[in-house]
Amino acid sequence: MSTYQNSSTASQPYSDPTPLPANVPKVNELGVTSAPLKSAAFFLGAYCKEYNEDFMLCKQENRDPGHCLKEGRRVTRCATELITKMRENCLEQFDAHWNCLELNNQEYYPCRKPERTLNKCMFEKLGLTKAIPGSPKGQKAIHEVEKPVFTTVQR
Amino acid sequence: MLRSANPTVSLQYRQDMPPPGGFEAVKYKRNLPFRGPSGLVILGAVTAVCAYGFYRVGKGNLEKRELQREKVWSRIHLVPLLLAEGDRDAYRREVAAVEREKEIMKDVKGWEPGKSVYNNARYRSAESIVVL
């Protein structure tokens, strides 16, 4: 039975006793927390569409985690690339939006103001737009509605 | 004889007359002061307020549906990324488990480490994992 040891006060840095086998190429994990991921989700869906679909089709073939490692690495690399690009081009807007999400229970609707500046920046710099599949035609998408019913108490 | 023979000489008496400015009008009309808007007006106002409220509820329901759609799609877009990361970790654990099994069962002849107990190629996740 091992006891819990706090890694920040450990005398030696943590080393993985069972790393991935050497024949699997190394890919750095994205290491982004939930709020930035939620902020970037729709751009991720647009930017990495092909890799994501490829990976999910592969998973549909076989649920074995060893079966789609190559496709999975591509997905992670693409996501890392997108986050890097976002931070290079729209760092200020990105930070504003995900900090707002952190403060608002990770709901989109209280954070429309920073979201719009982020969307504008992403469209101008990277040409990516936020599109919600399946939203009704001929209406403004929910993130573009000027006066929504659901808002925060303080505007 | 009290009565004078001369009719021009009058006695001092007062004729009973209406007060100056005349009598005030007889109060025969009903006295009903204004007691607020009529029932019809109140009913109309309540109906209008309720109608506006239901209109907003309807709009809100449509909007809630779209907000839900937005939330669901934001999660769907993240599924491949998180699944890929989880798969790498699951694969690492599987390989390590097979290695451990190989080490433990090296003296047993005919033992195939990592072989499924089922006669089916379908993938099943491990029943237990070693937290490392």
Tab-separated table of C-alpha atoms in Angstrom:
chain	number	residue	atom	x	y	z
A	1	MET	CA	0.000	0.000	0.000
A	2	SER	CA	1.531	3.291	-1.063
A	3	THR	CA	0.823	6.501	0.745
A	4	TYR	CA	-0.020	9.777	-0.889
A	5	GLN	CA	2.972	11.999	-1.550
A	6	ASN	CA	2.647	15.575	-2.607
A	7	SER	CA	4.626	16.021	-5.792
A	8	SER	CA	5.416	19.663	-5.069
A	9	THR	CA	7.308	18.743	-1.870
A	10	ALA	CA	8.899	15.532	-3.198
A	11	SER	CA	12.668	15.281	-2.990
A	12	GLN	CA	12.900	13.934	-6.537
A	13	PRO	CA	10.912	14.939	-9.599
A	14	TYR	CA	8.190	12.511	-10.621
A	15	SER	CA	9.238	9.945	-13.155
A	16	ASP	CA	6.736	7.717	-14.864
A	17	PRO	CA	7.531	4.107	-13.884
A	18	THR	CA	5.666	2.765	-16.906
A	19	PRO	CA	6.174	5.126	-19.843
A	20	LEU	CA	4.771	4.529	-23.311
A	21	PRO	CA	6.823	1.995	-25.285
A	22	ALA	CA	9.624	3.515	-27.320
A	23	ASN	CA	8.090	2.507	-30.661
A	24	VAL	CA	5.195	4.907	-30.086
A	25	PRO	CA	6.234	8.392	-31.217
A	26	LYS	CA	6.146	10.990	-28.476
A	27	VAL	CA	3.627	13.770	-28.628
A	28	ASN	CA	3.311	16.506	-26.060
A	29	GLU	CA	-0.068	16.549	-24.402
A	30	LEU	CA	-2.044	19.738	-24.857
A	31	GLY	CA	-2.147	20.539	-21.147
A	32	VAL	CA	-4.905	23.159	-21.431
A	33	THR	CA	-7.540	23.437	-18.723
A	34	SER	CA	-11.268	23.271	-19.306
A	35	ALA	CA	-12.094	26.970	-19.677
A	36	PRO	CA	-9.612	27.698	-22.509
A	37	LEU	CA	-10.701	24.451	-24.162
A	38	LYS	CA	-14.340	25.498	-23.966
A	39	SER	CA	-13.441	28.929	-25.296
A	40	ALA	CA	-11.576	27.402	-28.236
A	41	ALA	CA	-13.988	24.488	-28.805
A	42	PHE	CA	-15.755	25.769	-31.917
A	43	PHE	CA	-12.523	26.935	-33.531
A	44	LEU	CA	-11.030	23.561	-32.713
A	45	GLY	CA	-13.975	21.912	-34.434
A	46	ALA	CA	-13.524	24.102	-37.490
A	47	TYR	CA	-9.724	24.053	-37.671
A	48	CYS	CA	-9.120	20.343	-36.957
A	49	LYS	CA	-12.271	19.012	-38.612
A	50	GLU	CA	-10.519	16.512	-40.882
A	51	TYR	CA	-8.267	15.076	-38.191
A	52	ASN	CA	-11.121	14.867	-35.701
A	53	GLU	CA	-13.403	13.075	-38.148
A	54	ASP	CA	-10.621	10.737	-39.183
A	55	PHE	CA	-9.971	9.866	-35.552
A	56	MET	CA	-13.631	9.303	-34.748
A	57	LEU	CA	-14.092	7.096	-37.830
A	58	CYS	CA	-11.071	5.107	-36.716
A	59	LYS	CA	-12.576	4.755	-33.241
A	60	GLN	CA	-15.783	3.563	-34.815
A	61	GLU	CA	-13.792	0.815	-36.503
A	62	ASN	CA	-12.313	-0.419	-33.242
A	63	ARG	CA	-12.595	0.831	-29.696
A	64	ASP	CA	-9.174	-0.499	-28.761
A	65	PRO	CA	-7.054	2.427	-27.488
A	66	GLY	CA	-4.027	1.021	-29.297
A	67	HIS	CA	-5.824	1.054	-32.649
A	68	CYS	CA	-5.992	4.816	-33.295
A	69	LEU	CA	-2.811	6.128	-31.708
A	70	LYS	CA	-1.559	7.623	-34.961
A	71	GLU	CA	-4.820	9.465	-35.648
A	72	GLY	CA	-4.906	10.546	-32.015
A	73	ARG	CA	-1.447	12.073	-32.261
A	74	ARG	CA	-2.569	14.014	-35.320
A	75	VAL	CA	-5.582	15.323	-33.408
A	76	THR	CA	-3.428	16.446	-30.496
A	77	ARG	CA	-0.825	18.064	-32.764
A	78	CYS	CA	-3.531	19.940	-34.628
A	79	ALA	CA	-5.085	21.167	-31.376
A	80	THR	CA	-1.694	22.288	-30.082
A	81	GLU	CA	-1.121	24.138	-33.341
A	82	LEU	CA	-4.460	25.897	-33.075
A	83	ILE	CA	-3.960	26.935	-29.446
A	84	THR	CA	-0.492	28.244	-30.310
A	85	LYS	CA	-1.901	30.231	-33.214
A	86	MET	CA	-4.708	31.595	-31.059
A	87	ARG	CA	-2.234	32.687	-28.429
A	88	GLU	CA	-0.006	34.306	-31.025
A	89	ASN	CA	-2.772	36.219	-32.761
A	90	CYS	CA	-5.590	36.824	-30.278
A	91	LEU	CA	-3.995	36.346	-26.867
A	92	GLU	CA	-5.747	39.304	-25.235
A	93	GLN	CA	-9.250	38.388	-26.450
A	94	PHE	CA	-8.693	34.694	-25.760
A	95	ASP	CA	-7.586	35.358	-22.186
A	96	ALA	CA	-10.502	37.731	-21.621
A	97	HIS	CA	-12.994	35.153	-22.850
A	98	TRP	CA	-11.760	32.143	-20.939
A	99	ASN	CA	-11.317	34.162	-17.756
A	100	CYS	CA	-14.928	35.242	-18.157
A	101	LEU	CA	-15.935	31.580	-18.593
A	102	GLU	CA	-14.040	30.716	-15.419
A	103	LEU	CA	-15.972	33.345	-13.505
A	104	ASN	CA	-19.361	32.357	-14.953
A	105	ASN	CA	-19.575	28.616	-14.335
A	106	GLN	CA	-18.266	27.976	-17.865
A	107	GLU	CA	-21.497	29.108	-19.478
A	108	TYR	CA	-21.329	30.852	-22.823
A	109	TYR	CA	-24.298	33.180	-22.420
A	110	PRO	CA	-22.875	35.520	-19.732
A	111	CYS	CA	-19.706	36.013	-21.802
A	112	ARG	CA	-21.046	37.244	-25.118
A	113	LYS	CA	-19.086	40.488	-25.067
A	114	PRO	CA	-15.588	38.973	-24.815
A	115	GLU	CA	-16.750	36.147	-27.082
A	116	ARG	CA	-17.673	38.568	-29.868
A	117	THR	CA	-14.311	40.306	-29.741
A	118	LEU	CA	-12.602	36.900	-29.810
A	119	ASN	CA	-14.743	35.717	-32.738
A	120	LYS	CA	-13.995	38.936	-34.619
A	121	CYS	CA	-10.266	38.599	-34.008
A	122	MET	CA	-10.264	34.918	-34.985
A	123	PHE	CA	-12.104	35.681	-38.204
A	124	GLU	CA	-9.794	38.559	-39.117
A	125	LYS	CA	-6.524	36.856	-38.213
A	126	LEU	CA	-7.160	33.164	-38.875
A	127	GLY	CA	-10.347	33.146	-40.956
A	128	LEU	CA	-12.155	30.858	-38.522
A	129	THR	CA	-15.830	31.374	-37.712
A	130	LYS	CA	-17.981	29.899	-34.990
A	131	ALA	CA	-20.818	27.894	-36.497
A	132	ILE	CA	-23.236	25.787	-34.458
A	133	PRO	CA	-24.447	22.836	-36.544
A	134	GLY	CA	-28.188	22.278	-36.602
A	135	SER	CA	-29.265	25.758	-35.512
A	136	PRO	CA	-32.445	26.907	-37.285
A	137	LYS	CA	-32.032	28.512	-40.691
A	138	GLY	CA	-32.958	32.130	-41.314
A	139	GLN	CA	-32.342	33.135	-37.714
A	140	LYS	CA	-29.425	34.717	-35.980
A	141	ALA	CA	-27.247	32.139	-34.295
A	142	ILE	CA	-27.558	32.208	-30.525
A	143	HIS	CA	-24.134	33.801	-30.019
A	144	GLU	CA	-25.050	36.692	-32.317
A	145	VAL	CA	-28.454	37.634	-30.852
A	146	GLU	CA	-28.399	41.284	-29.789
A	147	LYS	CA	-30.946	41.195	-26.964
A	148	PRO	CA	-31.273	37.657	-25.642
A	149	VAL	CA	-33.837	36.654	-23.022
A	150	PHE	CA	-31.263	34.952	-20.824
A	151	THR	CA	-28.660	37.371	-19.552
A	152	THR	CA	-26.864	37.971	-16.315
A	153	VAL	CA	-28.612	40.124	-13.713
A	154	GLN	CA	-25.954	42.796	-14.026
A	155	ARG	CA	-25.334	43.758	-17.611
B	1	MET	CA	-109.393	97.697	16.043
B	2	LEU	CA	-105.938	96.789	15.139
B	3	ARG	CA	-106.342	96.988	11.490
B	4	SER	CA	-105.663	100.318	10.028
B	5	ALA	CA	-108.057	101.788	7.693
B	6	ASN	CA	-105.295	103.013	5.487
B	7	PRO	CA	-103.879	100.160	3.353
B	8	THR	CA	-100.673	102.043	2.554
B	9	VAL	CA	-99.543	101.906	6.084
B	10	SER	CA	-98.113	98.378	6.468
B	11	LEU	CA	-97.336	96.495	9.534
B	12	GLN	CA	-93.683	95.447	10.121
B	13	TYR	CA	-93.628	91.775	9.244
B	14	ARG	CA	-91.158	89.517	7.422
B	15	GLN	CA	-92.107	87.493	4.427
B	16	ASP	CA	-90.430	84.082	4.570
B	17	MET	CA	-88.177	83.999	1.487
B	18	PRO	CA	-85.494	81.682	0.103
B	19	PRO	CA	-81.990	82.470	1.322
B	20	PRO	CA	-79.945	84.805	-0.814
B	21	GLY	CA	-78.563	82.913	-3.769
B	22	GLY	CA	-81.417	80.486	-3.639
B	23	PHE	CA	-81.755	77.085	-2.056
B	24	GLU	CA	-78.946	74.632	-2.664
B	25	ALA	CA	-79.788	71.882	-5.044
B	26	VAL	CA	-81.612	68.927	-3.638
B	27	LYS	CA	-79.208	65.977	-3.234
B	28	TYR	CA	-81.112	63.350	-5.041
B	29	LYS	CA	-78.235	62.058	-7.198
B	30	ARG	CA	-76.187	59.021	-6.068
B	31	ASN	CA	-72.834	59.993	-4.564
B	32	LEU	CA	-70.330	57.456	-5.973
B	33	PRO	CA	-66.746	58.772	-5.987
B	34	PHE	CA	-64.157	57.325	-8.509
B	35	ARG	CA	-62.849	54.046	-7.042
B	36	GLY	CA	-60.079	53.241	-9.496
B	37	PRO	CA	-60.101	51.711	-12.972
B	38	SER	CA	-62.995	49.547	-13.962
B	39	GLY	CA	-62.993	45.815	-13.878
B	40	LEU	CA	-62.740	45.615	-17.622
B	41	VAL	CA	-59.632	47.801	-17.624
B	42	ILE	CA	-57.984	45.717	-14.899
B	43	LEU	CA	-58.871	42.510	-16.695
B	44	GLY	CA	-57.473	43.891	-19.929
B	45	ALA	CA	-54.267	45.008	-18.230
B	46	VAL	CA	-53.766	41.633	-16.532
B	47	THR	CA	-54.383	39.847	-19.820
B	48	ALA	CA	-51.848	42.086	-21.544
B	49	VAL	CA	-49.200	41.516	-18.860
B	50	CYS	CA	-49.776	37.762	-18.951
B	51	ALA	CA	-49.661	37.704	-22.734
B	52	TYR	CA	-46.311	39.530	-22.734
B	53	GLY	CA	-45.013	37.174	-20.059
B	54	PHE	CA	-45.970	34.080	-22.025
B	55	TYR	CA	-44.425	35.596	-25.152
B	56	ARG	CA	-41.166	36.019	-23.254
B	57	VAL	CA	-41.380	32.477	-21.878
B	58	GLY	CA	-41.841	31.159	-25.400
B	59	LYS	CA	-38.877	33.157	-26.649
B	60	GLY	CA	-36.862	31.980	-23.673
B	61	ASN	CA	-37.695	28.344	-24.339
B	62	LEU	CA	-36.523	28.652	-27.935
B	63	GLU	CA	-33.389	30.381	-26.724
B	64	LYS	CA	-32.732	27.770	-24.059
B	65	ARG	CA	-32.868	25.103	-26.740
B	66	GLU	CA	-30.249	26.950	-28.761
B	67	LEU	CA	-28.038	27.492	-25.721
B	68	GLN	CA	-28.224	23.775	-25.035
B	69	ARG	CA	-27.296	23.060	-28.641
B	70	GLU	CA	-24.326	25.389	-28.347
B	71	LYS	CA	-23.141	23.706	-25.146
B	72	VAL	CA	-23.530	20.204	-26.580
B	73	TRP	CA	-21.617	21.074	-29.738
B	74	SER	CA	-18.802	22.709	-27.806
B	75	ARG	CA	-18.398	19.384	-26.006
B	76	ILE	CA	-18.718	17.310	-29.180
B	77	HIS	CA	-15.887	19.312	-30.741
B	78	LEU	CA	-13.658	18.460	-27.784
B	79	VAL	CA	-14.391	14.725	-27.758
B	80	PRO	CA	-11.656	13.597	-30.212
B	81	LEU	CA	-8.984	15.594	-28.422
B	82	LEU	CA	-9.830	14.275	-24.960
B	83	LEU	CA	-10.405	10.746	-26.236
B	84	ALA	CA	-7.016	10.721	-27.978
B	85	GLU	CA	-5.306	11.834	-24.786
B	86	GLY	CA	-7.177	9.243	-22.725
B	87	ASP	CA	-6.413	6.522	-25.258
B	88	ARG	CA	-2.683	7.137	-25.041
B	89	ASP	CA	-2.849	6.768	-21.281
B	90	ALA	CA	-5.038	3.662	-21.503
B	91	TYR	CA	-2.638	2.119	-24.016
B	92	ARG	CA	0.330	2.905	-21.751
B	93	ARG	CA	-1.424	1.212	-18.826
B	94	GLU	CA	-2.314	-1.819	-20.927
B	95	VAL	CA	1.251	-2.285	-22.135
B	96	ALA	CA	2.551	-1.914	-18.576
B	97	ALA	CA	-0.005	-4.424	-17.287
B	98	VAL	CA	1.049	-6.969	-19.908
B	99	GLU	CA	4.709	-6.382	-18.975
B	100	ARG	CA	3.930	-6.997	-15.304
B	101	GLU	CA	1.961	-10.091	-16.174
B	102	LYS	CA	4.828	-11.387	-18.292
B	103	GLU	CA	7.231	-10.847	-15.394
B	104	ILE	CA	4.983	-12.559	-12.852
B	105	MET	CA	4.044	-15.541	-15.028
B	106	LYS	CA	7.416	-16.126	-16.663
B	107	ASP	CA	7.797	-19.534	-14.973
B	108	VAL	CA	4.432	-20.857	-16.135
B	109	LYS	CA	4.680	-22.717	-19.378
B	110	GLY	CA	2.158	-22.029	-22.094
B	111	TRP	CA	0.956	-18.825	-20.464
B	112	GLU	CA	0.074	-16.077	-22.903
B	113	PRO	CA	0.330	-12.705	-21.201
B	114	GLY	CA	-2.415	-10.236	-22.086
B	115	LYS	CA	-4.668	-12.870	-23.586
B	116	SER	CA	-8.332	-12.141	-23.244
B	117	VAL	CA	-10.483	-14.509	-21.217
B	118	TYR	CA	-13.165	-14.140	-23.888
B	119	ASN	CA	-13.218	-15.894	-27.216
B	120	ASN	CA	-14.062	-12.676	-29.008
B	121	ALA	CA	-11.851	-10.081	-30.609
B	122	ARG	CA	-14.036	-7.197	-29.467
B	123	TYR	CA	-12.137	-4.775	-27.242
B	124	ARG	CA	-13.024	-4.715	-23.574
B	125	SER	CA	-11.493	-2.215	-21.219
B	126	ALA	CA	-9.606	-3.607	-18.252
B	127	GLU	CA	-11.675	-4.488	-15.198
B	128	SER	CA	-9.105	-2.930	-12.908
B	129	ILE	CA	-6.192	-0.576	-13.386
B	130	VAL	CA	-3.008	-0.033	-11.437
B	131	VAL	CA	-2.768	3.599	-10.455
B	132	LEU	CA	0.722	4.625	-11.478
